[in-house]
mmCIF file of C-alpha atoms in Angstrom:
data_model
loop_
_atom_site.group_PDB
_atom_site.id
_atom_site.type_symbol
_atom_site.label_atom_id
_atom_site.label_comp_id
_atom_site.label_asym_id
_atom_site.label_seq_id
_atom_site.Cartn_x
_atom_site.Cartn_y
_atom_site.Cartn_z
ATOM 1 C CA MET A 1 0.000 0.000 0.000
ATOM 2 C CA LYS A 2 1.439 3.362 -1.025
ATOM 3 C CA PRO A 3 0.855 6.252 1.402
ATOM 4 C CA ALA A 4 -2.159 8.463 0.659
ATOM 5 C CA ARG A 5 -1.141 11.618 -1.228
ATOM 6 C CA ILE A 6 -2.367 14.706 0.645
ATOM 7 C CA LEU A 7 -2.128 18.125 -1.025
ATOM 8 C CA ILE A 8 -1.954 20.878 1.599
ATOM 9 C CA ILE A 9 -2.836 24.411 0.469
ATOM 10 C CA ALA A 10 -1.981 26.703 3.378
ATOM 11 C CA GLY A 11 0.336 29.280 4.885
ATOM 12 C CA SER A 12 3.747 28.705 6.439
ATOM 13 C CA ASP A 13 4.181 29.209 10.194
ATOM 14 C CA SER A 14 7.795 30.080 11.022
ATOM 15 C CA GLY A 15 7.213 28.979 14.632
ATOM 16 C CA GLY A 16 6.347 25.465 13.510
ATOM 17 C CA GLY A 17 3.162 25.134 15.560
ATOM 18 C CA ALA A 18 0.503 25.642 12.897
ATOM 19 C CA GLY A 19 0.117 25.999 9.144
ATOM 20 C CA ILE A 20 2.098 23.956 6.635
ATOM 21 C CA GLN A 21 4.541 22.817 9.324
ATOM 22 C CA ALA A 22 1.802 21.330 11.532
ATOM 23 C CA ASP A 23 0.040 19.885 8.487
ATOM 24 C CA LEU A 24 3.106 18.012 7.231
ATOM 25 C CA LYS A 25 3.869 16.589 10.678
ATOM 26 C CA THR A 26 0.304 15.364 11.037
ATOM 27 C CA VAL A 27 0.055 13.794 7.580
ATOM 28 C CA THR A 28 3.398 12.049 8.072
ATOM 29 C CA LEU A 29 2.625 10.706 11.555
ATOM 30 C CA LEU A 30 -0.703 9.321 10.296
ATOM 31 C CA GLY A 31 0.983 7.462 7.465
ATOM 32 C CA GLY A 32 0.299 9.819 4.546
ATOM 33 C CA PHE A 33 2.522 11.601 2.034
ATOM 34 C CA GLY A 34 2.263 15.389 2.260
ATOM 35 C CA MET A 35 2.644 17.834 -0.644
ATOM 36 C CA THR A 36 2.289 21.604 -0.367
ATOM 37 C CA ALA A 37 1.109 24.715 -2.146
ATOM 38 C CA ILE A 38 2.163 27.557 0.137
ATOM 39 C CA THR A 39 -0.221 30.542 0.073
ATOM 40 C CA ALA A 40 1.579 32.896 2.444
ATOM 41 C CA ILE A 41 4.796 33.196 4.416
ATOM 42 C CA THR A 42 4.227 34.337 7.979
ATOM 43 C CA ALA A 43 6.616 35.452 10.685
ATOM 44 C CA GLN A 44 4.924 34.135 13.799
ATOM 45 C CA ASN A 45 5.545 32.527 17.141
ATOM 46 C CA THR A 46 3.503 31.606 20.216
ATOM 47 C CA LEU A 47 2.724 35.292 20.898
ATOM 48 C CA GLY A 48 1.186 36.128 17.539
ATOM 49 C CA VAL A 49 1.779 36.909 13.879
ATOM 50 C CA GLN A 50 4.431 39.577 13.336
ATOM 51 C CA ALA A 51 4.340 39.742 9.509
ATOM 52 C CA VAL A 52 2.511 38.173 6.554
ATOM 53 C CA HIS A 53 3.759 37.958 2.952
ATOM 54 C CA PRO A 54 1.104 36.509 0.605
ATOM 55 C CA VAL A 55 2.352 34.314 -2.233
ATOM 56 C CA PRO A 56 1.048 35.481 -5.648
ATOM 57 C CA THR A 57 -1.962 33.520 -6.907
ATOM 58 C CA ASP A 58 -0.213 32.223 -10.025
ATOM 59 C CA MET A 59 2.581 30.770 -7.874
ATOM 60 C CA VAL A 60 0.039 29.016 -5.622
ATOM 61 C CA LEU A 61 -1.599 27.505 -8.712
ATOM 62 C CA ALA A 62 1.795 26.496 -10.136
ATOM 63 C CA GLN A 63 2.623 24.600 -6.944
ATOM 64 C CA MET A 64 -0.739 22.832 -7.061
ATOM 65 C CA GLU A 65 -0.322 21.934 -10.727
ATOM 66 C CA SER A 66 3.144 20.471 -10.166
ATOM 67 C CA CYS A 67 1.745 18.087 -7.541
ATOM 68 C CA ILE A 68 -1.536 17.223 -9.272
ATOM 69 C CA SER A 69 -0.095 16.606 -12.739
ATOM 70 C CA ASP A 70 2.814 14.389 -11.712
ATOM 71 C CA ILE A 71 2.282 12.809 -8.292
ATOM 72 C CA GLY A 72 -1.508 12.791 -8.035
ATOM 73 C CA VAL A 73 -3.801 13.591 -5.110
ATOM 74 C CA ASP A 74 -5.943 11.407 -2.818
ATOM 75 C CA ALA A 75 -7.230 14.246 -0.600
ATOM 76 C CA VAL A 76 -6.822 18.014 -0.240
ATOM 77 C CA LYS A 77 -6.552 20.159 2.890
ATOM 78 C CA ILE A 78 -7.072 23.929 2.583
ATOM 79 C CA GLY A 79 -5.986 26.233 5.397
ATOM 80 C CA MET A 80 -4.896 29.886 5.322
ATOM 81 C CA ILE A 81 -5.624 31.086 1.789
ATOM 82 C CA GLY A 82 -3.792 34.424 1.523
ATOM 83 C CA SER A 83 -6.149 36.508 -0.648
ATOM 84 C CA ALA A 84 -9.597 36.615 -2.234
ATOM 85 C CA GLU A 85 -8.045 36.150 -5.678
ATOM 86 C CA THR A 86 -6.231 33.010 -4.522
ATOM 87 C CA ALA A 87 -9.380 31.624 -2.889
ATOM 88 C CA ALA A 88 -11.325 31.918 -6.152
ATOM 89 C CA ALA A 89 -8.513 30.491 -8.290
ATOM 90 C CA VAL A 90 -7.897 27.539 -5.950
ATOM 91 C CA ALA A 91 -11.615 26.724 -5.920
ATOM 92 C CA ASP A 92 -11.753 26.787 -9.730
ATOM 93 C CA ARG A 93 -8.772 24.423 -10.031
ATOM 94 C CA LEU A 94 -9.965 22.000 -7.352
ATOM 95 C CA ALA A 95 -13.440 21.860 -8.910
ATOM 96 C CA GLN A 96 -11.811 20.045 -11.838
ATOM 97 C CA LEU A 97 -10.697 17.137 -9.636
ATOM 98 C CA ARG A 98 -12.901 14.049 -9.622
ATOM 99 C CA ASP A 99 -13.749 12.102 -6.450
ATOM 100 C CA VAL A 100 -11.064 13.767 -4.344
ATOM 101 C CA PRO A 101 -12.178 14.723 -0.809
ATOM 102 C CA ILE A 102 -11.497 18.358 0.076
ATOM 103 C CA ILE A 103 -11.225 19.546 3.686
ATOM 104 C CA PHE A 104 -11.551 23.309 4.146
ATOM 105 C CA ASP A 105 -10.429 24.810 7.451
ATOM 106 C CA PRO A 106 -11.652 28.431 7.131
ATOM 107 C CA VAL A 107 -8.736 30.144 8.853
ATOM 108 C CA MET A 108 -9.646 33.700 9.838
ATOM 109 C CA VAL A 109 -7.926 34.346 13.160
ATOM 110 C CA ALA A 110 -4.864 32.666 14.676
ATOM 111 C CA THR A 111 -5.019 31.149 18.178
ATOM 112 C CA SER A 112 -3.130 34.236 19.340
ATOM 113 C CA GLY A 113 -5.919 36.504 18.048
ATOM 114 C CA SER A 114 -4.064 37.740 14.944
ATOM 115 C CA LEU A 115 -6.226 38.297 11.858
ATOM 116 C CA LEU A 116 -5.289 35.989 8.959
ATOM 117 C CA ALA A 117 -8.060 36.793 6.457
ATOM 118 C CA ASP A 118 -9.607 40.112 5.432
ATOM 119 C CA ASP A 119 -13.285 40.644 4.611
ATOM 120 C CA ALA A 120 -12.801 40.150 0.862
ATOM 121 C CA THR A 121 -11.049 36.827 1.439
ATOM 122 C CA ILE A 122 -13.758 35.644 3.827
ATOM 123 C CA SER A 123 -16.471 36.465 1.271
ATOM 124 C CA ALA A 124 -14.467 34.499 -1.332
ATOM 125 C CA PHE A 125 -14.629 31.476 1.000
ATOM 126 C CA GLU A 126 -18.062 30.779 -0.515
ATOM 127 C CA LYS A 127 -16.458 29.246 -3.611
ATOM 128 C CA LEU A 128 -14.321 26.985 -1.422
ATOM 129 C CA MET A 129 -17.277 25.943 0.733
ATOM 130 C CA ALA A 130 -19.197 24.991 -2.406
ATOM 131 C CA ILE A 131 -16.545 22.422 -3.431
ATOM 132 C CA ALA A 132 -15.612 21.178 0.058
ATOM 133 C CA THR A 133 -16.384 17.688 1.359
ATOM 134 C CA LEU A 134 -16.037 19.002 4.918
ATOM 135 C CA ILE A 135 -15.666 22.470 6.462
ATOM 136 C CA THR A 136 -14.049 22.608 9.932
ATOM 137 C CA PRO A 137 -14.826 25.992 11.564
ATOM 138 C CA ASN A 138 -14.461 26.844 15.225
ATOM 139 C CA ILE A 139 -17.305 28.676 16.996
ATOM 140 C CA PRO A 140 -16.384 32.257 15.927
ATOM 141 C CA GLU A 141 -15.581 31.144 12.362
ATOM 142 C CA LEU A 142 -18.883 29.296 12.039
ATOM 143 C CA ALA A 143 -20.764 32.414 13.175
ATOM 144 C CA ALA A 144 -18.859 34.563 10.648
ATOM 145 C CA LEU A 145 -19.669 32.135 7.821
ATOM 146 C CA GLY A 146 -23.398 32.174 8.534
ATOM 147 C CA GLY A 147 -24.028 29.485 11.146
ATOM 148 C CA GLU A 148 -24.830 25.800 10.960
ATOM 149 C CA ASP A 149 -27.129 26.101 7.954
ATOM 150 C CA ILE A 150 -24.051 26.457 5.699
ATOM 151 C CA ALA A 151 -24.117 22.645 5.510
ATOM 152 C CA ALA A 152 -27.478 22.765 3.742
ATOM 153 C CA ARG A 153 -26.718 25.955 1.804
ATOM 154 C CA TYR A 154 -23.540 24.569 0.213
ATOM 155 C CA GLY A 155 -24.499 20.894 0.173
ATOM 156 C CA THR A 156 -21.508 19.945 2.291
ATOM 157 C CA HIS A 157 -20.595 18.575 5.718
ATOM 158 C CA VAL A 158 -19.564 20.789 8.619
ATOM 159 C CA LEU A 159 -17.603 19.808 11.712
ATOM 160 C CA ALA A 160 -18.847 22.432 14.189
ATOM 161 C CA LYS A 161 -15.963 22.409 16.670
ATOM 162 C CA GLY A 162 -16.599 23.187 20.320
ATOM 163 C CA GLY A 163 -13.062 24.026 21.403
ATOM 164 C CA HIS A 164 -13.891 27.687 22.028
ATOM 165 C CA GLY A 165 -16.924 26.789 24.155
ATOM 166 C CA GLU A 166 -17.420 27.463 27.844
ATOM 167 C CA GLY A 167 -17.551 24.883 30.615
ATOM 168 C CA PRO A 168 -15.709 21.646 31.441
ATOM 169 C CA MET A 169 -17.241 19.563 28.610
ATOM 170 C CA LEU A 170 -16.819 20.402 24.931
ATOM 171 C CA THR A 171 -18.828 18.966 22.030
ATOM 172 C CA ASP A 172 -17.951 18.668 18.348
ATOM 173 C CA ARG A 173 -20.892 18.060 15.996
ATOM 174 C CA LEU A 174 -20.590 16.581 12.508
ATOM 175 C CA LEU A 175 -23.396 18.041 10.394
ATOM 176 C CA ALA A 176 -24.670 16.698 7.075
ATOM 177 C CA PRO A 177 -26.832 18.969 4.874
ATOM 178 C CA ASP A 178 -29.997 17.507 6.434
ATOM 179 C CA ARG A 179 -29.060 16.156 9.868
ATOM 180 C CA VAL A 180 -26.471 15.715 12.617
ATOM 181 C CA LEU A 181 -24.370 12.673 11.675
ATOM 182 C CA LYS A 182 -22.598 12.355 15.013
ATOM 183 C CA ALA A 183 -21.612 14.346 18.091
ATOM 184 C CA TRP A 184 -18.609 13.807 20.347
ATOM 185 C CA SER A 185 -18.252 15.204 23.865
ATOM 186 C CA ASN A 186 -15.054 15.211 25.904
ATOM 187 C CA ARG A 187 -13.744 16.901 28.998
ATOM 188 C CA LYS A 188 -11.813 20.067 28.148
ATOM 189 C CA ILE A 189 -8.024 19.683 28.233
ATOM 190 C CA GLU A 190 -6.833 22.641 30.310
ATOM 191 C CA THR A 191 -3.817 24.059 28.486
ATOM 192 C CA VAL A 192 -2.721 27.303 26.817
ATOM 193 C CA HIS A 193 -0.694 25.270 24.306
ATOM 194 C CA THR A 194 -3.332 25.017 21.597
ATOM 195 C CA HIS A 195 -1.506 26.609 18.647
ATOM 196 C CA GLY A 196 -2.249 24.638 15.486
ATOM 197 C CA THR A 197 -5.233 22.614 16.710
ATOM 198 C CA GLY A 198 -7.406 23.564 13.740
ATOM 199 C CA CYS A 199 -4.699 22.915 11.139
ATOM 200 C CA THR A 200 -3.827 19.600 12.732
ATOM 201 C CA LEU A 201 -7.412 18.372 12.962
ATOM 202 C CA ALA A 202 -8.218 19.244 9.336
ATOM 203 C CA SER A 203 -5.027 17.597 8.052
ATOM 204 C CA ALA A 204 -5.740 14.492 10.100
ATOM 205 C CA VAL A 205 -9.250 14.236 8.635
ATOM 206 C CA ALA A 206 -7.898 14.729 5.100
ATOM 207 C CA THR A 207 -5.352 11.963 5.657
ATOM 208 C CA GLY A 208 -8.033 9.583 6.881
ATOM 209 C CA LEU A 209 -10.253 10.268 3.879
ATOM 210 C CA GLY A 210 -7.280 9.874 1.544
ATOM 211 C CA GLN A 211 -6.617 6.495 3.159
ATOM 212 C CA GLY A 212 -10.164 5.357 2.404
ATOM 213 C CA MET A 213 -11.863 5.958 5.760
ATOM 214 C CA ASN A 214 -15.431 7.231 5.775
ATOM 215 C CA LEU A 215 -16.063 10.711 7.165
ATOM 216 C CA VAL A 216 -17.121 9.627 10.668
ATOM 217 C CA GLU A 217 -14.089 7.310 11.006
ATOM 218 C CA ALA A 218 -11.710 10.011 9.762
ATOM 219 C CA VAL A 219 -13.095 12.606 12.194
ATOM 220 C CA GLU A 220 -12.994 10.170 15.122
ATOM 221 C CA ARG A 221 -9.341 9.317 14.533
ATOM 222 C CA ALA A 222 -8.456 12.983 13.963
ATOM 223 C CA ARG A 223 -10.069 14.013 17.256
ATOM 224 C CA LYS A 224 -8.153 11.310 19.159
ATOM 225 C CA TYR A 225 -4.936 12.434 17.500
ATOM 226 C CA VAL A 226 -5.454 16.107 18.437
ATOM 227 C CA ARG A 227 -6.334 15.267 22.034
ATOM 228 C CA GLU A 228 -3.182 13.176 22.337
ATOM 229 C CA ALA A 229 -1.117 15.968 20.753
ATOM 230 C CA LEU A 230 -2.575 18.501 23.228
ATOM 231 C CA ALA A 231 -1.636 16.247 26.141
ATOM 232 C CA LEU A 232 1.947 16.037 24.819
ATOM 233 C CA ALA A 233 2.493 19.803 24.372
ATOM 234 C CA PRO A 234 6.168 20.538 25.157
ATOM 235 C CA GLY A 235 5.451 23.975 26.649
ATOM 236 C CA TYR A 236 7.532 26.047 24.202
ATOM 237 C CA GLY A 237 7.215 29.818 24.063
ATOM 238 C CA SER A 238 5.538 32.256 26.405
ATOM 239 C CA GLY A 239 2.160 32.416 24.625
ATOM 240 C CA HIS A 240 -0.056 29.825 22.925
ATOM 241 C CA GLY A 241 2.545 27.106 22.409
ATOM 242 C CA PRO A 242 2.590 24.255 19.898
ATOM 243 C CA MET A 243 1.130 20.836 20.527
ATOM 244 C CA GLY A 244 3.253 17.712 20.817
ATOM 245 C CA ALA A 245 3.807 14.977 18.240
ATOM 246 C CA PRO A 246 2.177 11.629 19.151
ATOM 247 C CA LEU A 247 4.980 9.517 17.659
ATOM 248 C CA GLY A 248 3.451 6.271 18.863
ATOM 249 C CA PHE A 249 -0.037 7.064 17.623
ATOM 250 C CA HIS A 250 -1.488 4.053 15.831
ATOM 251 C CA ALA A 251 -1.992 5.275 12.269
ATOM 252 C CA HIS A 252 -5.087 3.104 11.842
ATOM 253 C CA ALA A 253 -6.590 3.555 15.322
#
């Protein structure tokens, strides 16, 4: 069995906790083969984002084309998108793929609170939501996108994540266009080291789908992986630090 080929379209995080760096670690540890189309270069650490340099749209598309045309793709993960123009162009190119699951993590604000998408880019997310197999927003992102009825509006699935919720128990709900497929509740892991949780979860789901899991199985394994990674956080930095790497995680758990 060759590893599943996962194309990651996202921004680079110099601090290594989120973005392309977190995505590649996750795909690799879960037994996949990661490829990248980098949409932006960021200078960031556990305290926030100090600078952002968007990659031109034609260069993002060129990276995608290099991977798609030669190596092939079993699943796609979209994270930070860089600009409205890039969002539209990426959606147009991905719409040409056949039977390839697409996971869209609508990155708007970093864990530190730094803004990673302007209003024009967020409005361009509509084209990405329309082609996505699964959208993975946190509570504020879901509200900004229009609430839970985006599953029905775009004919897609939504993992409504509860990580920003209040109280000791948090619930993630997997929504189909017409119903709740499954809900998971767990006790909140008390830690400030949550940088990269969204990137990691979406990449883990993409890897599972690329490996042939169904959506519920892929989300279940991804959630277990993120919870283990949170528990292993090394405590780097003086802000929202990176998660750990569950090196012994059973790739087919």
